[in-house]
PDB file of C-alpha atoms in Angstrom:
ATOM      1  CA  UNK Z   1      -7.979 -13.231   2.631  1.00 81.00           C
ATOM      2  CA  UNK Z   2     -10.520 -13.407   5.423  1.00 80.00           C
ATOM      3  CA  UNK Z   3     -13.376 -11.617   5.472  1.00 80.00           C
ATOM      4  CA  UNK Z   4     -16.158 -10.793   7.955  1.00 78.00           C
ATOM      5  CA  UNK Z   5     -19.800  -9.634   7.780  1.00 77.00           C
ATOM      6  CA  UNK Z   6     -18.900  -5.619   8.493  1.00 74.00           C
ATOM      7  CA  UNK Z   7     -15.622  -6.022   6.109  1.00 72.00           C
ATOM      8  CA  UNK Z   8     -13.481  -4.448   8.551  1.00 75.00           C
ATOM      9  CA  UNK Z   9     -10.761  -7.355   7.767  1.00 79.00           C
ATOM     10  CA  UNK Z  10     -10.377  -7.523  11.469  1.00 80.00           C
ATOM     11  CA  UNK Z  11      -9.772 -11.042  11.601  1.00 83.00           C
ATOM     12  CA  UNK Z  12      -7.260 -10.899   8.655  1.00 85.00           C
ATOM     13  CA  UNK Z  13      -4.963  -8.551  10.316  1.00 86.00           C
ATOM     14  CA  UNK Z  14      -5.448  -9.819  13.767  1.00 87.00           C
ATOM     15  CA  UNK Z  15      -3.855 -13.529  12.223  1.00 89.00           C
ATOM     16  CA  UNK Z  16      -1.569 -11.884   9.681  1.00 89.00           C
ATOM     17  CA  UNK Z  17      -0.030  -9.265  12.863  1.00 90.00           C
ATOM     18  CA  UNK Z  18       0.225 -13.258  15.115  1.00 91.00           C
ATOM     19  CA  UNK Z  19       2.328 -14.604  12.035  1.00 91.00           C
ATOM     20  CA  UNK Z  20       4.772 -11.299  11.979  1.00 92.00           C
ATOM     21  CA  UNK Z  21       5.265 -10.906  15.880  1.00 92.00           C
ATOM     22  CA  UNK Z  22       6.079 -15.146  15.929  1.00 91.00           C
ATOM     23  CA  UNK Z  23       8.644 -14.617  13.168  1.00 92.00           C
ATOM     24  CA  UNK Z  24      10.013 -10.870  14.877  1.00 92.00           C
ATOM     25  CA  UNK Z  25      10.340 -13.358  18.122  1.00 91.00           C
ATOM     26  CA  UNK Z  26      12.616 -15.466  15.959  1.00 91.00           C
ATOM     27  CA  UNK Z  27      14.293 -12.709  14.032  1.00 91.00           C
ATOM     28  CA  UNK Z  28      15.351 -11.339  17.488  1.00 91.00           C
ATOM     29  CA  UNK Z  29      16.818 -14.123  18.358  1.00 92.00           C
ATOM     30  CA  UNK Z  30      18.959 -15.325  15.453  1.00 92.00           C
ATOM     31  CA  UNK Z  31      19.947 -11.306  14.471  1.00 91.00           C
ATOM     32  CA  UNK Z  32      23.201 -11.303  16.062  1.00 91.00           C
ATOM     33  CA  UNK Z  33      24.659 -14.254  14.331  1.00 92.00           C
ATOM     34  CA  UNK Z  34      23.117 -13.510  10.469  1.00 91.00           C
ATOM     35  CA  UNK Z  35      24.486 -10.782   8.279  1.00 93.00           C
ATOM     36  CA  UNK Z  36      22.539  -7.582   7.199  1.00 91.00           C
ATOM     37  CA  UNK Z  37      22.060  -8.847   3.772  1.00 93.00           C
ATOM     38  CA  UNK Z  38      20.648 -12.590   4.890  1.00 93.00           C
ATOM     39  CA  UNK Z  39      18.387 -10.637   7.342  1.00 92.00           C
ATOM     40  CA  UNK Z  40      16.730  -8.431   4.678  1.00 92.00           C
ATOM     41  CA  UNK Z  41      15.750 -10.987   2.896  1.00 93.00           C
ATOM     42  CA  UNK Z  42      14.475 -13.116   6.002  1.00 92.00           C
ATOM     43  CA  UNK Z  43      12.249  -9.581   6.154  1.00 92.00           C
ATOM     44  CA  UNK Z  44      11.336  -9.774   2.255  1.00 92.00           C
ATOM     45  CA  UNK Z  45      10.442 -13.067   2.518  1.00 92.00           C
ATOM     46  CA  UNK Z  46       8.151 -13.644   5.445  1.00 92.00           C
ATOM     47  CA  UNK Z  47       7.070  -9.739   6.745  1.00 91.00           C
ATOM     48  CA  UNK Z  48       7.092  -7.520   3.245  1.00 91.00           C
ATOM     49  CA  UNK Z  49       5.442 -10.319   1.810  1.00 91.00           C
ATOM     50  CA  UNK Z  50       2.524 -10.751   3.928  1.00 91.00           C
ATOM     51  CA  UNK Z  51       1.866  -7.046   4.248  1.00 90.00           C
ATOM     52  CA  UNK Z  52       1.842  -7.051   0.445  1.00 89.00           C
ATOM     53  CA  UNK Z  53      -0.208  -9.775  -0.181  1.00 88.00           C
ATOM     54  CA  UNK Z  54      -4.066  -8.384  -1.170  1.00 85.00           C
ATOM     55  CA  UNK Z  55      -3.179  -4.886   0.845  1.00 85.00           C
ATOM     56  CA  UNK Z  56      -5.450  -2.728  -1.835  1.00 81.00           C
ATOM     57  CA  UNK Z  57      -8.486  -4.883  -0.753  1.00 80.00           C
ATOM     58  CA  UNK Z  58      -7.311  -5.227   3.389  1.00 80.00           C
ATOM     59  CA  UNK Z  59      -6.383  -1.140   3.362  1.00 81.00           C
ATOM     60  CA  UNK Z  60     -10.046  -0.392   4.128  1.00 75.00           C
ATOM     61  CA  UNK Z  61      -9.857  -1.612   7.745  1.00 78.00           C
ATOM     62  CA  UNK Z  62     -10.225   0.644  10.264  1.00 77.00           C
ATOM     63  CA  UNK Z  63      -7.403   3.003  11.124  1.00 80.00           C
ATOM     64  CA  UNK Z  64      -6.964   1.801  14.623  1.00 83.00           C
ATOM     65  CA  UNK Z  65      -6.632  -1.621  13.067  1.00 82.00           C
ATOM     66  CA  UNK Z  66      -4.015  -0.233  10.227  1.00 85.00           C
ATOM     67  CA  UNK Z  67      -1.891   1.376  12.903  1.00 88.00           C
ATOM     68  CA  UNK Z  68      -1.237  -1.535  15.133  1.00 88.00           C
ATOM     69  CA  UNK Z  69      -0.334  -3.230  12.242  1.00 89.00           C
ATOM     70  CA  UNK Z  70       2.052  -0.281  11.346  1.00 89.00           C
ATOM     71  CA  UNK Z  71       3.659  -0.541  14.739  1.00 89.00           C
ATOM     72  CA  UNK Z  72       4.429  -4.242  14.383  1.00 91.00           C
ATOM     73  CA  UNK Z  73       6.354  -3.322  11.178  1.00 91.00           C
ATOM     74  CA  UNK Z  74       8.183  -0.593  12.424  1.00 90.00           C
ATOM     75  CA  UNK Z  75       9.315  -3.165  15.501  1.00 91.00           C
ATOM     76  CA  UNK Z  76      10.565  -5.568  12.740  1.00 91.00           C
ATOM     77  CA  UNK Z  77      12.519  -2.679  11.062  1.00 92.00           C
ATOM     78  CA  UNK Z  78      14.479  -2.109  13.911  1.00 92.00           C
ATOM     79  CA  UNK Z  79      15.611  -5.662  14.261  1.00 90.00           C
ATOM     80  CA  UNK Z  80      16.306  -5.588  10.355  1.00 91.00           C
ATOM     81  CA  UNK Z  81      18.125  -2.519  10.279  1.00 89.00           C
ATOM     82  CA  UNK Z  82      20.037  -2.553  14.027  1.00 88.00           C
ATOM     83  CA  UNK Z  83      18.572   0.448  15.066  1.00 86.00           C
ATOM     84  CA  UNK Z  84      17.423   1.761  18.637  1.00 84.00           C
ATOM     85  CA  UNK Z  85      13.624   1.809  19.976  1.00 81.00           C
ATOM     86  CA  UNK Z  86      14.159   5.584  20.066  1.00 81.00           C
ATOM     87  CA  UNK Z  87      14.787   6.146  16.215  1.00 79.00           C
ATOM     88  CA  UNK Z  88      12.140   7.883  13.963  1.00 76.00           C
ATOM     89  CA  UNK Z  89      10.519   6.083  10.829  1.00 73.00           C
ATOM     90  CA  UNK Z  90      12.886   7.987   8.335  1.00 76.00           C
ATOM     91  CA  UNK Z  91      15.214   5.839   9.771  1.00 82.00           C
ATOM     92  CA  UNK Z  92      13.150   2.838   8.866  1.00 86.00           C
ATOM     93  CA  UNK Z  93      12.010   3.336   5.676  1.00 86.00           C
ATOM     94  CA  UNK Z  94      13.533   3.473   2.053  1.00 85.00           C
ATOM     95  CA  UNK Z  95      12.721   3.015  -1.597  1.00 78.00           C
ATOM     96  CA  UNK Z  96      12.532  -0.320  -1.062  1.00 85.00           C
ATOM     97  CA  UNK Z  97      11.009  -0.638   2.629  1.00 87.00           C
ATOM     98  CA  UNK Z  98       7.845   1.488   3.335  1.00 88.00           C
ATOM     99  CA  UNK Z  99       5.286   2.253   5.448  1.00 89.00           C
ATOM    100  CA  UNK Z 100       1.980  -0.261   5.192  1.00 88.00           C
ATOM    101  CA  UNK Z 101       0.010   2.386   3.893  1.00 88.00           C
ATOM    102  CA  UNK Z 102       2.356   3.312   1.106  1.00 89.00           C
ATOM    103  CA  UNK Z 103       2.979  -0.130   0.105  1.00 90.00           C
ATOM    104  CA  UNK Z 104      -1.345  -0.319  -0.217  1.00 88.00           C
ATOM    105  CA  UNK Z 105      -1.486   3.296  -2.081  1.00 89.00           C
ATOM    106  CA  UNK Z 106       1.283   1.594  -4.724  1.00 90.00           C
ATOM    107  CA  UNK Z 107      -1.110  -1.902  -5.189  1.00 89.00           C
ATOM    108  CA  UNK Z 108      -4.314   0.198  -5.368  1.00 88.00           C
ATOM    109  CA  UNK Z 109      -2.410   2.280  -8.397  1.00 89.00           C
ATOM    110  CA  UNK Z 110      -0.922  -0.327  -9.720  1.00 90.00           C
ATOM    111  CA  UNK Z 111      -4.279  -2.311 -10.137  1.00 88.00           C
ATOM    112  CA  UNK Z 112      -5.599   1.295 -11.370  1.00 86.00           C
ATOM    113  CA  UNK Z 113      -3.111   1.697 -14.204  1.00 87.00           C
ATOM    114  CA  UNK Z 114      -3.816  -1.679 -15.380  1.00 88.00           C
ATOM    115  CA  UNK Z 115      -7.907  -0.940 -15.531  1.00 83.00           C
ATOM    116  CA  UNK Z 116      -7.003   2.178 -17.537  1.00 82.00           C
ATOM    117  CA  UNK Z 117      -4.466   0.618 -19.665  1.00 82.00           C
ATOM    118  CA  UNK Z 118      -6.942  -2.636 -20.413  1.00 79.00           C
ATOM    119  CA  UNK Z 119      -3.711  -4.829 -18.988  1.00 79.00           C
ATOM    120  CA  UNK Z 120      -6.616  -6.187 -16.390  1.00 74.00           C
ATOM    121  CA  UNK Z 121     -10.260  -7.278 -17.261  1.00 76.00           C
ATOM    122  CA  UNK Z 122     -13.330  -6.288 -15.257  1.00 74.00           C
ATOM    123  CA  UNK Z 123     -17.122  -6.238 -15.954  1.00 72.00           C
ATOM    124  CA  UNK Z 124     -17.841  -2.053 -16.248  1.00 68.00           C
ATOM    125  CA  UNK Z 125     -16.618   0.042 -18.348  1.00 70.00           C
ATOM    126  CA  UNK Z 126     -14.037   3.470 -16.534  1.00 69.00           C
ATOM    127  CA  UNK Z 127     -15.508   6.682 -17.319  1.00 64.00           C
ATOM    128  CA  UNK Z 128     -13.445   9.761 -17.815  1.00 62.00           C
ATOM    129  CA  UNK Z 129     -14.649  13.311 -17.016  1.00 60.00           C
ATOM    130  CA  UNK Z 130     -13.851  14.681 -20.758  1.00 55.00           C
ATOM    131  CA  UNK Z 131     -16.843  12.032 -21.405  1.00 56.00           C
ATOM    132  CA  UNK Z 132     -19.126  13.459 -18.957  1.00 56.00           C
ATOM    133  CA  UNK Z 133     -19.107  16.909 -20.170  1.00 58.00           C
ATOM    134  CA  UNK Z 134     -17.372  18.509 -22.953  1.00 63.00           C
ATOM    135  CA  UNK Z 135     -15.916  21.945 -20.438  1.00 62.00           C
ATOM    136  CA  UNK Z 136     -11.872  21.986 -20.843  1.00 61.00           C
ATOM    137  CA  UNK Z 137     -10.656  21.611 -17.350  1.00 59.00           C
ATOM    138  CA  UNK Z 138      -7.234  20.523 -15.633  1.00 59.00           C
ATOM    139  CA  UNK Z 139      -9.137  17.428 -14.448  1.00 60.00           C
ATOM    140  CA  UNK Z 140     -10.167  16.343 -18.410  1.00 55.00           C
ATOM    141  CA  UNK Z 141      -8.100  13.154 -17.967  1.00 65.00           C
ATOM    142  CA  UNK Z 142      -9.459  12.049 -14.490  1.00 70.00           C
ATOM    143  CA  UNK Z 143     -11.529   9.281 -13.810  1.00 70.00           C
ATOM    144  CA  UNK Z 144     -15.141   9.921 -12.777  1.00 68.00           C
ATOM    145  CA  UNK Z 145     -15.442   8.489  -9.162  1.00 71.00           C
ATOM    146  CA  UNK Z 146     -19.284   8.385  -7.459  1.00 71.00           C
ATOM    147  CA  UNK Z 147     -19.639  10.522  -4.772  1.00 72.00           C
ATOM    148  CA  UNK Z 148     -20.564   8.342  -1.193  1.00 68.00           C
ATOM    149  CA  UNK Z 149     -22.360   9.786   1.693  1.00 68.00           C
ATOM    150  CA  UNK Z 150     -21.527   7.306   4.172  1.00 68.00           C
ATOM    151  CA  UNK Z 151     -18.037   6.233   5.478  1.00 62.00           C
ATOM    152  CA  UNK Z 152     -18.807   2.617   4.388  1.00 62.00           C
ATOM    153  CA  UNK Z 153     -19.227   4.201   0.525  1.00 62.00           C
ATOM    154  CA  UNK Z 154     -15.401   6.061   1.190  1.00 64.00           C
ATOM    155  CA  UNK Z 155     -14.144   2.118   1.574  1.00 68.00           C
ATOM    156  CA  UNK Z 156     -15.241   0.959  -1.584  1.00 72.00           C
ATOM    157  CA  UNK Z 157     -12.211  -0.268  -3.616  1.00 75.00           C
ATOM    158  CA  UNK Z 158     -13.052   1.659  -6.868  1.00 78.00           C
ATOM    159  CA  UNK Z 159     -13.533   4.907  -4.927  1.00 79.00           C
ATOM    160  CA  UNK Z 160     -10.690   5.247  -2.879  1.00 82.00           C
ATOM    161  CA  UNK Z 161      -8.364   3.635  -5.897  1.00 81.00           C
ATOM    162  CA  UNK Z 162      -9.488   6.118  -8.806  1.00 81.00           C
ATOM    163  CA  UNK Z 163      -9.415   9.442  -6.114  1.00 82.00           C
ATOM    164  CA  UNK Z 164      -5.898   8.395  -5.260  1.00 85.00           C
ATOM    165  CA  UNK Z 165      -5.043   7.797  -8.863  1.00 83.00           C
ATOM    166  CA  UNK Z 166      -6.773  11.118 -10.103  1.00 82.00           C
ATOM    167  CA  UNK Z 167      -4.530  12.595  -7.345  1.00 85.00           C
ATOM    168  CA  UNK Z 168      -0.984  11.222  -9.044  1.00 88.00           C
ATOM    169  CA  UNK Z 169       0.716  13.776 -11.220  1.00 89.00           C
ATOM    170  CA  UNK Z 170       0.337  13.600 -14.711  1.00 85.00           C
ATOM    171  CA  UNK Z 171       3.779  12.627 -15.210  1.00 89.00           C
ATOM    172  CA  UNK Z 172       3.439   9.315 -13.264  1.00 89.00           C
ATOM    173  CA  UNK Z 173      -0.244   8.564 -14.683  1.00 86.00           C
ATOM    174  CA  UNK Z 174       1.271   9.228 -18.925  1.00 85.00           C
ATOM    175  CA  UNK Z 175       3.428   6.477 -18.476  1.00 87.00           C
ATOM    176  CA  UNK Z 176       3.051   3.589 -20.445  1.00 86.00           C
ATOM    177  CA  UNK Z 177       5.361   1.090 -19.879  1.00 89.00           C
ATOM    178  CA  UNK Z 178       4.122  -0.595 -16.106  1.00 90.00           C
ATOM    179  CA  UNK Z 179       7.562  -1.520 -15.129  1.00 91.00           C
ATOM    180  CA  UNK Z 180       8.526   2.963 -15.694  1.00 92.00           C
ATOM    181  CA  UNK Z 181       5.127   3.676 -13.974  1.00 90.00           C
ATOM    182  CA  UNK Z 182       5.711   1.677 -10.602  1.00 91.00           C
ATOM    183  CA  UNK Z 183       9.463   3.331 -10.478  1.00 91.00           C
ATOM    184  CA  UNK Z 184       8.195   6.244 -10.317  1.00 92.00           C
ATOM    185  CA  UNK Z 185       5.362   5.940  -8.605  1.00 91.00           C
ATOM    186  CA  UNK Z 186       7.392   4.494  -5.951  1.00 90.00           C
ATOM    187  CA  UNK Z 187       9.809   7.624  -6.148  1.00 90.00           C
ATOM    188  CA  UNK Z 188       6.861   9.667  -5.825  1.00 89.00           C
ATOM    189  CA  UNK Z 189       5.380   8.060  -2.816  1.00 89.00           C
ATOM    190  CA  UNK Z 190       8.602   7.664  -1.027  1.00 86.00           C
ATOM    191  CA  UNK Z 191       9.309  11.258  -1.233  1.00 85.00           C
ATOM    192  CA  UNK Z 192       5.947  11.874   0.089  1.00 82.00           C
ATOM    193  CA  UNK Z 193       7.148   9.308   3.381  1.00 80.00           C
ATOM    194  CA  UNK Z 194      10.212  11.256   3.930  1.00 75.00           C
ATOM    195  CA  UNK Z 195       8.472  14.403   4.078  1.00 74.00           C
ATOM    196  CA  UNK Z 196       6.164  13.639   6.538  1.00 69.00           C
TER     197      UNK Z 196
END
């Protein structure tokens, strides 16, 4: 992971977006004579992976950044999948295959769970609102996030992670088995891909 003095991740994307367009360049040109199964993988193993590796840290680039990136997966997609310039990202995605920002929403709650569920270590303890004050709300069981004033504050790790974790629905966030919570977390954020 590279990172720069404004921690935009710039420079991280820009050589991780060089390494996916060289590979689409060679995906392009072998696609015709490799099967849809051997391709997939080709896609799991050298695009999916790179866009998965240390995404919950890398997600706080700027949008412009993020979207760029985006496009250069969807490009790849339509190698993968055979499927015209003209066709729309439902097309493109599945359970399996999502957008960049879903696949960072699903590492950032994944890291989440394990914080709550003491499966991962780190040096402060997570407070809960029902230990802030002692008022029976809906929001009892959320996690107490600081409030930021500035848009650097918003892309703090531990801010955007617990808000996005407070939002998941209580039947995802009860889970206690990790392997049950990322199914259906992944159902959950899926659904929210294909409704868009």
């Amino acid at each position: 992971l590279q990172i720069d003095e404004t921690l935009s991740f710039s420079q991280h994307i820009y050589d991780l977006q060089n390494k996916i367009v060289s590979f689409i360049f060679a995906l392009k040109r072998i696609r015709p004579f490799i099967n849809d199964k051997t391709t997939k993988t080709l896609y799991f193993a050298y695009i999916q992976s790179r866009l998965n590796y240390m995404n919950a840290v890398w997600i706080a680039a700027p949008g412009y950044v993020l979207d760029s990136l985006e496009i250069i997966q969807r490009k790849s997609l339509r190698i993968v999948l055979c499927k015209n310039w003209y066709c729309s990202g439902s097309e493109l995605y599945s359970l399996q295959i999502l957008p960049i920002r879903a696949m960072c929403q699903i590492s950032s709650a994944i890291l989440t769970f394990k914080l709550v569920n003491d499966l991962a270590k780190i040096n402060f303890s997570i407070q809960y609102v029902n230990n802030v004050h002692r008022y029976s709300t809906r929001n009892n069981e959320d996690i107490v996030t600081h409030r930021t004033q500035t848009q650097l504050g918003t892309m703090n790790f531990f801010v955007r992670a617990f808000l996005q974790y407070n939002n998941l629905p209580d039947q995802i966030k009860s889970q206690k088995s990790i392997s049950k919570f990322k199914s259906k977390l992944r159902e959950h954020i899926h659904v929210g891909v294909m409704a868009r």
